[in-house]
Amino acid sequence: MNPLRSHKSYLAFVGHRLSGVALALFLPLHFLLLGTAINDADALQRALAFTDHPLVKVAEWGLVVLLTVHLLFGLRILALEMTSWPSRYDNRTSWVIPALVISLLAGVIFWLQS
Amino acid sequence: MTNKISVSIWRGKSDGEYQTYEVELRENQTVLDIVTEVQRQHEPSLAYRFACRVGVCGSCAMTVNGVPRWTCRTHVNQVTKNNSLTIGPLRNLPVIKDLVVDMKPFFKKWQTAGASFTGGKTRHDPVATISSESPGRKAADAGIECINCAVCYSACDVVGWDDSYAGPAALNRIWTLVNDERQVNKRAVLDAAFADGGCGSCHSQGNCTRHCPVELSPSESIAALKRSAFMGLPKTGAVESNKIDTGADRES
Ligand code: SF4
Ligand code: SF4
Ligand code: FES
């Protein structure tokens, strides 16, 4: 493992980017599905049947987790760049693991509700 | 019985390879001592750079077990893994030979980024009196001790990915300049920091801060530069005229 890449802020960097790319790919599909569903009742039925598929459920769960990861890591970057640092060395790496935990929790709540 | 350590050292240019040497372990040995011993005892043609041997000049920087370090300030027992050590040239700079890199791109970018001081006075003017307590001086002081060793430059991923990126040391220097009351035309200096390859390219991974041997925080300086896109030039505090800090009021 490259020692220059095995630390929390690298994890946050990769997490933020990958979740961003994944969202950019997923969200258009999600909206396309919603859009067709709104336009026509048959399509809505088909879409709803489609969303019952376990694979689609997993994908939606992933979407919720990715959104939360991206949101929280984005907030960390904003805090990092827009506010002065508590200390010279504190680039708010302490936010990284809680952000991941909260994202997984959001995923669990979504799973339980759907 | 003498203890030996197995040391892999980069030989050749960028298409070279690691060669392994068995080196005697001694007490209080630094990585630079190891390299010197290899050159003296095993490989007279080994090229490396050093000068002060006490962490002042910054010329002995190399990659030790994957991490850029001043080898003269790194004790062997701090970094040895499984009785072995890997020593290579600094990352992100062209290799001249073995452990010696060409520092030219590092200094060149420093210049093109506009990271050098321009004052507005001549030698005939009185010396500017700057309060060491002014916010500007404090901010500049926090980043001023850089000795251009390129450890941060070598630790930074973005430098490796983006040829145009000025790098942490130059941007850290720019942050000290915009906080220096004596610097003329700070607006232009700040604008230059936002040019292509400037502070906007930094991903805030913080490798520069993590590895700077002087414990500066280029990453924080860069974050502060980015912030000034919204907040404007930082306040430096007024020059307190004719007040010379004699240190008399300092608590002892
Ligand atoms: S900021 Fe630190 S690591 Fe970078 S060149 Fe200056 S002294 Fe070296
Ligand atoms: S914080 Fe910015 S300058 Fe420092 S290592 Fe990371 S990308 Fe490079
Ligand atoms: S030899 Fe001068 S800093 Fe190491």
mmCIF file of C-alpha atoms and ligand atoms in Angstrom:
data_model
loop_
_atom_site.group_PDB
_atom_site.id
_atom_site.type_symbol
_atom_site.label_atom_id
_atom_site.label_comp_id
_atom_site.label_asym_id
_atom_site.label_seq_id
_atom_site.Cartn_x
_atom_site.Cartn_y
_atom_site.Cartn_z
ATOM 1 C CA MET A 1 0.000 0.000 0.000
ATOM 2 C CA ASN A 2 1.399 3.388 -0.992
ATOM 3 C CA PRO A 3 2.061 5.217 2.289
ATOM 4 C CA LEU A 4 1.319 8.521 0.564
ATOM 5 C CA ARG A 5 -2.203 7.290 -0.163
ATOM 6 C CA SER A 6 -3.170 5.435 2.964
ATOM 7 C CA HIS A 7 -4.659 8.134 5.129
ATOM 8 C CA LYS A 8 -8.083 9.543 5.842
ATOM 9 C CA SER A 9 -7.916 12.638 3.664
ATOM 10 C CA TYR A 10 -6.987 10.464 0.678
ATOM 11 C CA LEU A 11 -9.964 8.242 1.484
ATOM 12 C CA ALA A 12 -12.147 11.357 1.587
ATOM 13 C CA PHE A 13 -10.698 12.583 -1.712
ATOM 14 C CA VAL A 14 -11.317 9.267 -3.487
ATOM 15 C CA GLY A 15 -14.736 8.832 -1.845
ATOM 16 C CA HIS A 16 -15.866 12.292 -2.860
ATOM 17 C CA ARG A 17 -14.775 11.859 -6.455
ATOM 18 C CA LEU A 18 -16.020 8.309 -6.988
ATOM 19 C CA SER A 19 -19.398 9.103 -5.398
ATOM 20 C CA GLY A 20 -19.574 12.160 -7.668
ATOM 21 C CA VAL A 21 -18.914 10.147 -10.813
ATOM 22 C CA ALA A 22 -21.314 7.392 -9.747
ATOM 23 C CA LEU A 23 -24.041 9.964 -9.045
ATOM 24 C CA ALA A 24 -23.492 11.620 -12.399
ATOM 25 C CA LEU A 25 -24.081 8.230 -14.030
ATOM 26 C CA PHE A 26 -26.956 7.075 -11.823
ATOM 27 C CA LEU A 27 -29.052 10.195 -11.392
ATOM 28 C CA PRO A 28 -29.963 10.695 -15.073
ATOM 29 C CA LEU A 29 -31.227 7.091 -15.190
ATOM 30 C CA HIS A 30 -33.192 7.677 -12.022
ATOM 31 C CA PHE A 31 -34.839 10.812 -13.425
ATOM 32 C CA LEU A 32 -35.500 9.155 -16.768
ATOM 33 C CA LEU A 33 -37.411 6.441 -14.958
ATOM 34 C CA LEU A 34 -39.371 8.993 -12.955
ATOM 35 C CA GLY A 35 -40.058 11.061 -16.071
ATOM 36 C CA THR A 36 -41.529 8.190 -18.092
ATOM 37 C CA ALA A 37 -43.542 7.099 -15.074
ATOM 38 C CA ILE A 38 -45.169 10.513 -14.734
ATOM 39 C CA ASN A 39 -46.144 10.684 -18.418
ATOM 40 C CA ASP A 40 -48.037 7.489 -18.692
ATOM 41 C CA ALA A 41 -49.892 5.230 -16.286
ATOM 42 C CA ASP A 42 -48.828 1.953 -17.903
ATOM 43 C CA ALA A 43 -45.238 3.003 -17.756
ATOM 44 C CA LEU A 44 -45.745 3.886 -14.116
ATOM 45 C CA GLN A 45 -46.962 0.380 -13.374
ATOM 46 C CA ARG A 46 -44.059 -1.103 -15.234
ATOM 47 C CA ALA A 47 -41.657 1.238 -13.485
ATOM 48 C CA LEU A 48 -43.064 0.326 -10.086
ATOM 49 C CA ALA A 49 -42.769 -3.363 -10.882
ATOM 50 C CA PHE A 50 -39.244 -2.686 -12.015
ATOM 51 C CA THR A 51 -38.351 -0.941 -8.739
ATOM 52 C CA ASP A 52 -39.560 -3.998 -6.817
ATOM 53 C CA HIS A 53 -36.744 -5.933 -8.346
ATOM 54 C CA PRO A 54 -34.159 -6.624 -5.605
ATOM 55 C CA LEU A 55 -31.302 -5.457 -7.831
ATOM 56 C CA VAL A 56 -33.007 -2.108 -8.357
ATOM 57 C CA LYS A 57 -33.565 -1.869 -4.609
ATOM 58 C CA VAL A 58 -29.863 -2.368 -4.037
ATOM 59 C CA ALA A 59 -29.063 0.265 -6.664
ATOM 60 C CA GLU A 60 -31.416 2.759 -4.994
ATOM 61 C CA TRP A 61 -29.911 2.009 -1.621
ATOM 62 C CA GLY A 62 -26.504 2.658 -3.175
ATOM 63 C CA LEU A 63 -27.798 5.943 -4.541
ATOM 64 C CA VAL A 64 -28.878 7.091 -1.085
ATOM 65 C CA VAL A 65 -25.520 6.125 0.445
ATOM 66 C CA LEU A 66 -23.594 7.795 -2.390
ATOM 67 C CA LEU A 67 -25.621 10.977 -2.096
ATOM 68 C CA THR A 68 -24.960 11.185 1.635
ATOM 69 C CA VAL A 69 -21.248 10.431 1.204
ATOM 70 C CA HIS A 70 -20.962 13.088 -1.479
ATOM 71 C CA LEU A 71 -22.912 15.634 0.552
ATOM 72 C CA LEU A 72 -20.939 15.127 3.768
ATOM 73 C CA PHE A 73 -17.504 14.983 2.118
ATOM 74 C CA GLY A 74 -18.485 18.097 0.180
ATOM 75 C CA LEU A 75 -19.390 19.852 3.437
ATOM 76 C CA ARG A 76 -15.999 18.835 4.810
ATOM 77 C CA ILE A 77 -14.256 20.443 1.829
ATOM 78 C CA LEU A 78 -16.338 23.594 2.287
ATOM 79 C CA ALA A 79 -15.434 23.748 5.982
ATOM 80 C CA LEU A 80 -11.808 23.119 5.091
ATOM 81 C CA GLU A 81 -11.614 25.818 2.473
ATOM 82 C CA MET A 82 -14.062 28.417 3.745
ATOM 83 C CA THR A 83 -13.298 28.570 7.467
ATOM 84 C CA SER A 84 -10.004 29.002 9.246
ATOM 85 C CA TRP A 85 -8.424 25.845 10.584
ATOM 86 C CA PRO A 86 -8.608 24.958 14.282
ATOM 87 C CA SER A 87 -4.889 24.231 14.072
ATOM 88 C CA ARG A 88 -2.282 24.321 11.311
ATOM 89 C CA TYR A 89 -2.434 20.578 10.872
ATOM 90 C CA ASP A 90 -6.147 19.966 11.335
ATOM 91 C CA ASN A 91 -7.557 19.420 7.864
ATOM 92 C CA ARG A 92 -10.655 17.956 9.478
ATOM 93 C CA THR A 93 -9.788 14.341 8.916
ATOM 94 C CA SER A 94 -11.853 13.636 12.035
ATOM 95 C CA TRP A 95 -14.961 14.200 9.881
ATOM 96 C CA VAL A 96 -14.154 11.382 7.477
ATOM 97 C CA ILE A 97 -15.134 8.255 9.410
ATOM 98 C CA PRO A 98 -18.269 9.812 11.016
ATOM 99 C CA ALA A 99 -19.336 10.933 7.509
ATOM 100 C CA LEU A 100 -19.035 7.346 6.275
ATOM 101 C CA VAL A 101 -20.914 5.993 9.299
ATOM 102 C CA ILE A 102 -23.733 8.538 8.870
ATOM 103 C CA SER A 103 -23.994 7.629 5.186
ATOM 104 C CA LEU A 104 -24.343 3.945 6.008
ATOM 105 C CA LEU A 105 -26.967 4.788 8.629
ATOM 106 C CA ALA A 106 -28.888 6.806 6.040
ATOM 107 C CA GLY A 107 -28.703 3.711 3.855
ATOM 108 C CA VAL A 108 -30.057 1.503 6.650
ATOM 109 C CA ILE A 109 -32.961 3.892 7.334
ATOM 110 C CA PHE A 110 -33.814 3.987 3.629
ATOM 111 C CA TRP A 111 -33.711 0.190 3.479
ATOM 112 C CA LEU A 112 -36.014 -0.177 6.492
ATOM 113 C CA GLN A 113 -38.517 2.330 5.124
ATOM 114 C CA SER A 114 -38.812 0.983 1.620
ATOM 115 C CA MET B 1 27.957 -10.628 15.862
ATOM 116 C CA THR B 2 27.209 -7.577 13.792
ATOM 117 C CA ASN B 3 23.702 -6.737 12.741
ATOM 118 C CA LYS B 4 23.138 -6.050 9.094
ATOM 119 C CA ILE B 5 20.352 -4.344 7.269
ATOM 120 C CA SER B 6 19.328 -4.922 3.706
ATOM 121 C CA VAL B 7 19.172 -1.623 1.808
ATOM 122 C CA SER B 8 17.683 -1.251 -1.681
ATOM 123 C CA ILE B 9 18.921 1.850 -3.452
ATOM 124 C CA TRP B 10 17.810 3.255 -6.796
ATOM 125 C CA ARG B 11 20.575 3.121 -9.427
ATOM 126 C CA GLY B 12 20.459 4.898 -12.774
ATOM 127 C CA LYS B 13 18.012 7.383 -14.277
ATOM 128 C CA SER B 14 14.228 7.063 -14.376
ATOM 129 C CA ASP B 15 14.582 3.714 -16.184
ATOM 130 C CA GLY B 16 17.024 2.410 -13.576
ATOM 131 C CA GLU B 17 16.377 -0.230 -10.933
ATOM 132 C CA TYR B 18 16.853 -0.940 -7.251
ATOM 133 C CA GLN B 19 20.016 -2.679 -6.109
ATOM 134 C CA THR B 20 20.386 -4.246 -2.722
ATOM 135 C CA TYR B 21 23.316 -3.864 -0.345
ATOM 136 C CA GLU B 22 23.977 -5.404 3.052
ATOM 137 C CA VAL B 23 24.966 -2.593 5.387
ATOM 138 C CA GLU B 24 26.160 -2.808 8.961
ATOM 139 C CA LEU B 25 23.737 -1.412 11.554
ATOM 140 C CA ARG B 26 25.252 1.097 13.953
ATOM 141 C CA GLU B 27 23.938 3.106 16.799
ATOM 142 C CA ASN B 28 22.287 6.488 16.066
ATOM 143 C CA GLN B 29 22.624 5.887 12.366
ATOM 144 C CA THR B 30 20.705 8.110 9.975
ATOM 145 C CA VAL B 31 19.487 7.119 6.523
ATOM 146 C CA LEU B 32 22.055 9.555 5.134
ATOM 147 C CA ASP B 33 24.771 7.647 7.055
ATOM 148 C CA ILE B 34 23.601 4.459 5.343
ATOM 149 C CA VAL B 35 23.783 6.053 1.895
ATOM 150 C CA THR B 36 27.247 7.399 2.682
ATOM 151 C CA GLU B 37 28.402 4.001 3.867
ATOM 152 C CA VAL B 38 27.109 2.336 0.715
ATOM 153 C CA GLN B 39 29.008 4.869 -1.381
ATOM 154 C CA ARG B 40 32.223 4.537 0.632
ATOM 155 C CA GLN B 41 32.214 0.756 1.068
ATOM 156 C CA HIS B 42 30.138 -0.780 -1.708
ATOM 157 C CA GLU B 43 29.391 1.483 -4.645
ATOM 158 C CA PRO B 44 31.815 4.376 -5.222
ATOM 159 C CA SER B 45 29.828 5.598 -8.221
ATOM 160 C CA LEU B 46 26.628 6.123 -6.204
ATOM 161 C CA ALA B 47 25.380 9.706 -6.652
ATOM 162 C CA TYR B 48 23.522 11.502 -3.853
ATOM 163 C CA ARG B 49 23.269 15.014 -2.456
ATOM 164 C CA PHE B 50 23.775 16.460 0.981
ATOM 165 C CA ALA B 51 25.485 19.411 2.612
ATOM 166 C CA CYS B 52 24.754 20.343 6.210
ATOM 167 C CA ARG B 53 23.828 16.918 7.675
ATOM 168 C CA VAL B 54 21.786 18.634 10.390
ATOM 169 C CA GLY B 55 18.478 19.571 8.771
ATOM 170 C CA VAL B 56 19.323 23.090 7.666
ATOM 171 C CA CYS B 57 19.995 22.995 3.930
ATOM 172 C CA GLY B 58 17.277 20.590 2.765
ATOM 173 C CA SER B 59 19.444 19.062 0.038
ATOM 174 C CA CYS B 60 19.407 15.464 1.306
ATOM 175 C CA ALA B 61 15.724 14.791 0.595
ATOM 176 C CA MET B 62 15.018 11.315 -0.791
ATOM 177 C CA THR B 63 12.182 8.826 -0.836
ATOM 178 C CA VAL B 64 12.558 6.460 2.099
ATOM 179 C CA ASN B 65 10.190 3.481 2.157
ATOM 180 C CA GLY B 66 7.869 5.358 -0.180
ATOM 181 C CA VAL B 67 7.817 8.631 1.750
ATOM 182 C CA PRO B 68 9.841 11.801 1.071
ATOM 183 C CA ARG B 69 12.144 12.708 3.949
ATOM 184 C CA TRP B 70 15.298 14.537 4.881
ATOM 185 C CA THR B 71 17.610 11.573 5.179
ATOM 186 C CA CYS B 72 19.963 13.361 7.590
ATOM 187 C CA ARG B 73 17.106 13.818 10.053
ATOM 188 C CA THR B 74 15.707 10.316 9.735
ATOM 189 C CA HIS B 75 17.043 7.679 12.060
ATOM 190 C CA VAL B 76 17.311 4.235 10.574
ATOM 191 C CA ASN B 77 15.471 2.601 13.467
ATOM 192 C CA GLN B 78 12.471 4.931 12.904
ATOM 193 C CA VAL B 79 11.851 3.680 9.404
ATOM 194 C CA THR B 80 13.292 0.172 9.020
ATOM 195 C CA LYS B 81 10.710 -2.453 8.136
ATOM 196 C CA ASN B 82 11.572 -6.155 8.432
ATOM 197 C CA ASN B 83 15.214 -5.256 8.654
ATOM 198 C CA SER B 84 15.153 -3.613 5.257
ATOM 199 C CA LEU B 85 15.046 -0.142 3.815
ATOM 200 C CA THR B 86 14.227 1.221 0.364
ATOM 201 C CA ILE B 87 15.840 4.482 -0.670
ATOM 202 C CA GLY B 88 14.951 6.204 -3.938
ATOM 203 C CA PRO B 89 15.143 9.671 -5.475
ATOM 204 C CA LEU B 90 12.378 12.228 -4.791
ATOM 205 C CA ARG B 91 9.136 11.620 -6.681
ATOM 206 C CA ASN B 92 7.772 14.141 -9.226
ATOM 207 C CA LEU B 93 11.197 15.411 -10.342
ATOM 208 C CA PRO B 94 13.427 14.133 -13.179
ATOM 209 C CA VAL B 95 16.156 11.787 -11.977
ATOM 210 C CA ILE B 96 19.664 12.868 -12.945
ATOM 211 C CA LYS B 97 21.412 9.843 -11.515
ATOM 212 C CA ASP B 98 20.691 7.438 -8.637
ATOM 213 C CA LEU B 99 19.430 9.526 -5.725
ATOM 214 C CA VAL B 100 19.974 12.936 -7.329
ATOM 215 C CA VAL B 101 17.017 14.707 -8.918
ATOM 216 C CA ASP B 102 16.905 17.799 -11.090
ATOM 217 C CA MET B 103 15.369 20.552 -8.944
ATOM 218 C CA LYS B 104 14.944 22.931 -11.905
ATOM 219 C CA PRO B 105 11.207 22.342 -12.500
ATOM 220 C CA PHE B 106 10.558 22.980 -8.809
ATOM 221 C CA PHE B 107 12.312 26.374 -8.839
ATOM 222 C CA LYS B 108 11.022 27.286 -12.274
ATOM 223 C CA LYS B 109 7.407 26.852 -11.166
ATOM 224 C CA TRP B 110 8.164 28.851 -8.055
ATOM 225 C CA GLN B 111 9.177 31.741 -10.325
ATOM 226 C CA THR B 112 6.370 31.460 -12.862
ATOM 227 C CA ALA B 113 3.825 31.347 -10.021
ATOM 228 C CA GLY B 114 5.158 34.747 -8.947
ATOM 229 C CA ALA B 115 6.223 33.519 -5.537
ATOM 230 C CA SER B 116 9.015 35.978 -4.913
ATOM 231 C CA PHE B 117 9.065 39.135 -2.853
ATOM 232 C CA THR B 118 8.886 42.599 -4.431
ATOM 233 C CA GLY B 119 9.261 45.531 -2.091
ATOM 234 C CA GLY B 120 8.556 49.184 -2.785
ATOM 235 C CA LYS B 121 11.432 50.772 -0.884
ATOM 236 C CA THR B 122 15.054 51.403 -1.596
ATOM 237 C CA ARG B 123 18.038 51.056 0.694
ATOM 238 C CA HIS B 124 17.774 54.784 1.387
ATOM 239 C CA ASP B 125 14.342 54.472 2.970
ATOM 240 C CA PRO B 126 14.017 53.699 6.656
ATOM 241 C CA VAL B 127 13.499 50.038 7.516
ATOM 242 C CA ALA B 128 9.800 49.157 7.704
ATOM 243 C CA THR B 129 8.617 48.600 11.227
ATOM 244 C CA ILE B 130 6.277 45.664 11.347
ATOM 245 C CA SER B 131 4.630 44.597 14.550
ATOM 246 C CA SER B 132 5.276 40.926 15.175
ATOM 247 C CA GLU B 133 1.786 40.848 16.666
ATOM 248 C CA SER B 134 0.000 42.089 13.533
ATOM 249 C CA PRO B 135 -2.245 39.450 11.962
ATOM 250 C CA GLY B 136 -0.378 39.706 8.669
ATOM 251 C CA ARG B 137 3.013 39.088 10.228
ATOM 252 C CA LYS B 138 1.691 36.174 12.250
ATOM 253 C CA ALA B 139 0.188 34.552 9.159
ATOM 254 C CA ALA B 140 3.385 35.137 7.161
ATOM 255 C CA ASP B 141 5.556 33.839 9.999
ATOM 256 C CA ALA B 142 3.586 30.589 10.099
ATOM 257 C CA GLY B 143 4.766 29.740 6.593
ATOM 258 C CA ILE B 144 8.036 31.599 6.232
ATOM 259 C CA GLU B 145 10.588 28.979 7.308
ATOM 260 C CA CYS B 146 10.430 27.027 4.043
ATOM 261 C CA ILE B 147 13.888 26.000 2.875
ATOM 262 C CA ASN B 148 12.913 24.820 -0.623
ATOM 263 C CA CYS B 149 13.689 21.160 -0.059
ATOM 264 C CA ALA B 150 10.831 19.956 -2.344
ATOM 265 C CA VAL B 151 9.706 17.268 0.100
ATOM 266 C CA CYS B 152 6.138 18.615 -0.115
ATOM 267 C CA TYR B 153 6.363 18.856 -3.915
ATOM 268 C CA SER B 154 7.420 15.234 -4.021
ATOM 269 C CA ALA B 155 4.652 14.136 -1.617
ATOM 270 C CA CYS B 156 1.900 15.886 -3.580
ATOM 271 C CA ASP B 157 -0.182 13.700 -5.920
ATOM 272 C CA VAL B 158 -1.484 16.668 -7.878
ATOM 273 C CA VAL B 159 2.072 17.679 -8.835
ATOM 274 C CA GLY B 160 2.416 14.201 -10.319
ATOM 275 C CA TRP B 161 -0.927 14.367 -12.144
ATOM 276 C CA ASP B 162 -0.882 17.942 -13.423
ATOM 277 C CA ASP B 163 2.236 19.294 -15.088
ATOM 278 C CA SER B 164 1.055 22.873 -14.747
ATOM 279 C CA TYR B 165 0.495 22.706 -10.965
ATOM 280 C CA ALA B 166 2.759 25.144 -9.116
ATOM 281 C CA GLY B 167 2.950 22.884 -6.073
ATOM 282 C CA PRO B 168 2.596 23.388 -2.325
ATOM 283 C CA ALA B 169 5.852 25.220 -1.580
ATOM 284 C CA ALA B 170 5.340 27.981 -4.161
ATOM 285 C CA LEU B 171 1.718 28.509 -3.119
ATOM 286 C CA ASN B 172 2.682 28.545 0.547
ATOM 287 C CA ARG B 173 5.200 31.260 -0.326
ATOM 288 C CA ILE B 174 2.521 33.256 -2.147
ATOM 289 C CA TRP B 175 0.361 33.132 0.969
ATOM 290 C CA THR B 176 3.219 34.606 3.025
ATOM 291 C CA LEU B 177 3.643 37.368 0.403
ATOM 292 C CA VAL B 178 0.021 38.485 0.438
ATOM 293 C CA ASN B 179 0.339 38.729 4.211
ATOM 294 C CA ASP B 180 3.545 40.743 4.068
ATOM 295 C CA GLU B 181 2.908 44.464 4.546
ATOM 296 C CA ARG B 182 6.010 45.323 2.554
ATOM 297 C CA GLN B 183 4.990 43.376 -0.565
ATOM 298 C CA VAL B 184 3.815 45.691 -3.350
ATOM 299 C CA ASN B 185 0.785 44.990 -5.527
ATOM 300 C CA LYS B 186 -0.570 42.136 -3.459
ATOM 301 C CA ARG B 187 -3.675 41.997 -5.606
ATOM 302 C CA ALA B 188 -1.590 40.892 -8.614
ATOM 303 C CA VAL B 189 0.260 38.347 -6.484
ATOM 304 C CA LEU B 190 -3.047 36.929 -5.303
ATOM 305 C CA ASP B 191 -4.506 36.904 -8.816
ATOM 306 C CA ALA B 192 -1.480 34.938 -10.017
ATOM 307 C CA ALA B 193 -2.229 32.319 -7.377
ATOM 308 C CA PHE B 194 -5.581 31.729 -9.089
ATOM 309 C CA ALA B 195 -4.111 31.269 -12.556
ATOM 310 C CA ASP B 196 -4.066 27.833 -14.225
ATOM 311 C CA GLY B 197 -2.069 25.441 -12.092
ATOM 312 C CA GLY B 198 -2.581 27.645 -9.052
ATOM 313 C CA CYS B 199 -4.311 27.062 -5.723
ATOM 314 C CA GLY B 200 -7.525 25.916 -7.416
ATOM 315 C CA SER B 201 -5.808 22.693 -8.460
ATOM 316 C CA CYS B 202 -5.074 21.571 -4.901
ATOM 317 C CA HIS B 203 -7.247 18.678 -3.727
ATOM 318 C CA SER B 204 -6.567 19.335 -0.033
ATOM 319 C CA GLN B 205 -5.195 15.856 0.564
ATOM 320 C CA GLY B 206 -2.637 17.377 2.881
ATOM 321 C CA ASN B 207 0.386 15.248 1.974
ATOM 322 C CA CYS B 208 2.473 18.416 1.857
ATOM 323 C CA THR B 209 1.611 19.280 5.452
ATOM 324 C CA ARG B 210 1.974 15.680 6.564
ATOM 325 C CA HIS B 211 5.559 15.464 5.314
ATOM 326 C CA CYS B 212 7.083 18.959 5.495
ATOM 327 C CA PRO B 213 10.143 18.432 7.721
ATOM 328 C CA VAL B 214 9.899 22.017 9.040
ATOM 329 C CA GLU B 215 6.308 21.332 10.083
ATOM 330 C CA LEU B 216 4.876 24.064 7.910
ATOM 331 C CA SER B 217 1.361 23.644 6.606
ATOM 332 C CA PRO B 218 1.273 24.467 2.881
ATOM 333 C CA SER B 219 -2.133 22.815 2.760
ATOM 334 C CA GLU B 220 -3.524 25.375 5.217
ATOM 335 C CA SER B 221 -1.875 28.239 3.295
ATOM 336 C CA ILE B 222 -3.495 27.011 0.077
ATOM 337 C CA ALA B 223 -6.894 26.734 1.778
ATOM 338 C CA ALA B 224 -6.441 30.323 2.960
ATOM 339 C CA LEU B 225 -5.574 31.433 -0.597
ATOM 340 C CA LYS B 226 -8.736 29.756 -1.901
ATOM 341 C CA ARG B 227 -10.776 31.470 0.806
ATOM 342 C CA SER B 228 -9.507 34.868 -0.272
ATOM 343 C CA ALA B 229 -11.398 34.398 -3.546
ATOM 344 C CA PHE B 230 -14.459 35.221 -1.408
ATOM 345 C CA MET B 231 -12.973 37.191 1.445
ATOM 346 C CA GLY B 232 -10.528 39.360 -0.511
ATOM 347 C CA LEU B 233 -6.960 40.094 0.504
ATOM 348 C CA PRO B 234 -6.226 39.187 4.111
ATOM 349 C CA LYS B 235 -5.926 42.011 6.631
ATOM 350 C CA THR B 236 -2.314 42.540 7.506
ATOM 351 C CA GLY B 237 -2.646 45.161 10.234
ATOM 352 C CA ALA B 238 -1.222 48.643 10.209
ATOM 353 C CA VAL B 239 2.468 49.396 10.341
ATOM 354 C CA GLU B 240 3.085 50.890 13.760
ATOM 355 C CA SER B 241 5.401 53.701 12.832
ATOM 356 C CA ASN B 242 8.514 54.340 14.869
ATOM 357 C CA LYS B 243 7.773 51.555 17.276
ATOM 358 C CA ILE B 244 10.607 49.115 17.420
ATOM 359 C CA ASP B 245 10.017 45.879 19.251
ATOM 360 C CA THR B 246 12.904 45.671 21.661
ATOM 361 C CA GLY B 247 11.468 42.651 23.379
ATOM 362 C CA ALA B 248 11.325 44.599 26.649
ATOM 363 C CA ASP B 249 7.639 43.969 27.120
ATOM 364 C CA ARG B 250 7.935 40.257 26.430
ATOM 365 C CA GLU B 251 7.165 37.961 29.333
ATOM 366 C CA SER B 252 10.260 36.171 30.470
HETATM 367 S S1 SF4 C 1 7.174 23.749 2.551
HETATM 368 FE FE1 SF4 C 1 8.373 22.351 3.818
HETATM 369 S S2 SF4 C 1 8.588 20.508 2.568
HETATM 370 FE FE2 SF4 C 1 7.966 22.145 1.199
HETATM 371 S S3 SF4 C 1 9.865 22.927 0.347
HETATM 372 FE FE3 SF4 C 1 9.343 24.190 2.131
HETATM 373 S S4 SF4 C 1 10.416 23.233 3.823
HETATM 374 FE FE4 SF4 C 1 10.424 21.752 2.182
HETATM 375 S S1 SF4 C 2 -2.897 19.640 0.033
HETATM 376 FE FE1 SF4 C 2 -2.727 20.357 -2.071
HETATM 377 S S2 SF4 C 2 -0.612 20.981 -2.295
HETATM 378 FE FE2 SF4 C 2 -0.720 19.734 -0.454
HETATM 379 S S3 SF4 C 2 -0.184 17.680 -1.148
HETATM 380 FE FE3 SF4 C 2 -2.398 17.889 -1.257
HETATM 381 S S4 SF4 C 2 -2.897 18.543 -3.342
HETATM 382 FE FE4 SF4 C 2 -0.700 18.883 -2.973
HETATM 383 S S1 FES C 3 21.952 17.442 4.574
HETATM 384 FE FE1 FES C 3 21.173 19.454 4.956
HETATM 385 S S2 FES C 3 19.098 18.991 5.509
HETATM 386 FE FE2 FES C 3 19.964 17.034 5.305
#
